[in-house]
Amino acid sequence: MKVKITSSRVVKPEYSGGVAPTTGESVPLNVFDKVTYDVHIAVIYAFRPPNPPNAALERGLARALAVYREWAGRLGDGPDGRPAVLLSDAGARLVEATVDAPLARSMPFKPSPELLRMHPSIDGPVEELVCTSCLVLFAPSNCPNHAADRTTGVLFV
């Protein structure tokens, strides 16, 4: 399967009324966040058509990031020096890609190296949303386990 990335950009939160809150705030990690494994968890969700246009998905992502600011932030140290999610509004990466195969061949049980490229790098600073031309929407997600547990991550998607 050949994966071709057609665009890649950072989507920033879109606030209603155009007034953004201060970006100097942070949310400290709680005791459970601090003692959990320091790993990234990668998941791909596939949705059957009909899907909205990519521009509508991008607007929806921007609006969701305004409500769930932690997803547009970054892990770092808060003002007290303790680990925190910095509400920097740095944004989330939106990647659009096409593939040269139908869904049945695009979603094998064992992912190919090309399919793994659709996931955000665990070393990268941003999240990614990938739209493909095989008539489904893929929403891969890769975030530090410190930032969200499984339930919180699924609820965001």
Coordinates of C-alpha atoms in Angstrom, one line a residue:
M1 CA 0.0 0.0 0.0
K2 CA 1.4 3.4 -1.0
V3 CA 0.5 6.3 1.3
K4 CA 0.8 9.8 -0.1
I5 CA 0.5 12.7 2.3
T6 CA -1.3 15.5 0.5
S7 CA -1.2 18.1 3.2
S8 CA 0.1 18.6 6.8
R9 CA -0.7 21.6 8.9
V10 CA -1.2 22.6 12.6
V11 CA -4.8 23.4 13.6
K12 CA -5.1 25.9 16.4
P13 CA -8.1 26.3 18.7
E14 CA -10.9 28.5 17.3
Y15 CA -12.6 30.4 20.1
S16 CA -16.2 31.7 19.7
G17 CA -16.2 35.5 19.7
G18 CA -12.5 35.4 18.7
V19 CA -11.3 36.0 22.2
A20 CA -8.7 33.5 23.3
P21 CA -7.9 32.9 27.0
T22 CA -4.4 33.5 28.2
T23 CA -1.8 30.9 27.2
G24 CA 0.2 31.2 30.4
E25 CA -2.0 28.7 32.3
S26 CA -1.3 25.1 33.0
V27 CA -3.0 22.1 34.4
P28 CA -0.9 20.1 36.9
L29 CA -0.7 16.4 36.4
N30 CA -2.5 14.5 39.2
V31 CA -1.1 11.7 41.3
F32 CA -2.4 9.1 38.9
D33 CA -0.9 10.8 35.9
K34 CA 2.5 10.9 37.7
V35 CA 2.6 7.2 38.7
T36 CA 1.3 5.7 35.4
Y37 CA 3.6 4.3 32.7
D38 CA 5.4 6.9 30.6
V39 CA 4.2 5.5 27.2
H40 CA 2.4 6.7 24.1
I41 CA -0.7 4.8 23.1
A42 CA -1.5 4.7 19.3
V43 CA -5.0 3.9 18.0
I44 CA -6.6 4.2 14.6
Y45 CA -10.4 4.8 14.3
A46 CA -12.0 4.1 10.9
F47 CA -15.4 5.5 10.0
R48 CA -17.6 4.5 7.1
P49 CA -19.0 7.1 4.7
P50 CA -20.8 9.4 4.4
N51 CA -18.2 11.7 6.0
P52 CA -18.2 15.5 6.1
P53 CA -15.8 17.4 3.9
N54 CA -12.2 17.7 5.3
A55 CA -12.7 21.5 5.8
A56 CA -15.7 20.7 8.1
L57 CA -13.6 18.2 10.0
E58 CA -10.8 20.8 10.4
R59 CA -13.3 23.4 11.7
G60 CA -14.7 20.9 14.1
L61 CA -11.2 20.0 15.4
A62 CA -10.4 23.7 15.9
R63 CA -13.6 24.2 17.9
A64 CA -13.0 21.0 20.0
L65 CA -9.5 22.2 20.8
A66 CA -10.9 25.5 22.1
V67 CA -13.1 23.5 24.6
Y68 CA -10.5 20.8 25.4
R69 CA -7.4 23.1 25.6
E70 CA -5.2 20.3 27.0
W71 CA -5.3 18.6 23.6
A72 CA -3.8 21.7 22.0
G73 CA -1.3 22.1 24.8
R74 CA 2.0 20.5 25.5
L75 CA 3.5 18.6 28.4
G76 CA 6.0 20.6 30.4
D77 CA 6.7 22.0 33.8
G78 CA 4.1 24.3 35.4
P79 CA 5.0 27.5 37.3
D80 CA 5.8 25.5 40.4
G81 CA 8.2 23.3 38.5
R82 CA 6.0 20.2 38.6
P83 CA 4.9 18.3 35.5
A84 CA 1.8 19.8 33.9
V85 CA -0.1 20.3 30.6
L86 CA 0.8 23.8 29.4
L87 CA -2.3 25.4 27.9
S88 CA -0.2 26.9 25.1
D89 CA -2.8 26.6 22.3
A90 CA 0.1 25.2 20.2
G91 CA -2.5 23.2 18.2
A92 CA -2.8 19.7 16.8
R93 CA -1.4 18.5 13.5
L94 CA -3.9 17.7 10.7
V95 CA -2.5 15.4 8.1
E96 CA -4.5 14.5 4.9
A97 CA -3.3 11.5 3.0
T98 CA -4.4 9.2 0.1
V99 CA -3.8 5.5 -0.4
D100 CA -3.8 3.4 -3.6
A101 CA -5.9 0.6 -2.1
P102 CA -9.4 -0.1 -0.8
L103 CA -10.1 -0.3 2.9
A104 CA -9.8 -4.1 3.1
R105 CA -6.2 -3.9 2.0
S106 CA -5.5 -0.7 3.9
M107 CA -6.3 -2.2 7.3
P108 CA -4.4 -5.5 7.6
F109 CA -4.1 -7.2 10.9
K110 CA -0.4 -6.3 11.0
P111 CA 0.3 -2.7 10.0
S112 CA 2.8 -2.1 7.2
P113 CA 5.6 0.4 7.6
E114 CA 3.6 2.7 5.3
L115 CA 0.5 2.5 7.5
L116 CA 2.6 3.1 10.6
R117 CA 3.7 6.4 9.0
M118 CA 0.1 7.6 9.3
H119 CA 0.5 7.6 13.1
P120 CA 2.1 10.6 14.8
S121 CA 5.6 10.1 15.9
I122 CA 6.0 9.4 19.6
D123 CA 8.8 11.9 19.5
G124 CA 6.7 14.5 17.8
P125 CA 5.1 17.4 19.7
V126 CA 1.7 17.3 18.1
E127 CA -1.3 15.1 17.4
E128 CA -2.5 14.2 13.9
L129 CA -5.8 13.6 12.2
V130 CA -5.5 11.7 8.9
C131 CA -8.1 11.7 6.1
T132 CA -7.6 9.1 3.3
S133 CA -9.3 8.6 -0.1
C134 CA -10.5 5.1 0.6
L135 CA -13.9 6.5 1.5
V136 CA -13.4 6.3 5.3
L137 CA -12.1 8.6 7.9
F138 CA -9.1 7.5 9.9
A139 CA -8.5 9.3 13.2
P140 CA -5.2 8.0 14.5
S141 CA -4.3 9.3 17.9
N142 CA -1.1 9.2 19.8
C143 CA -0.7 10.9 23.1
P144 CA 1.3 10.5 26.2
N145 CA -0.4 8.3 28.8
H146 CA 0.3 11.1 31.3
A147 CA -2.0 13.5 29.4
A148 CA -5.0 11.2 29.1
D149 CA -6.1 7.9 30.3
R150 CA -7.9 5.5 27.9
T151 CA -11.4 6.7 28.9
T152 CA -10.6 10.4 28.5
G153 CA -8.9 9.8 25.2
V154 CA -11.8 7.9 23.8
L155 CA -14.3 10.5 25.0
F156 CA -12.3 13.3 23.2
V157 CA -12.4 11.4 19.9

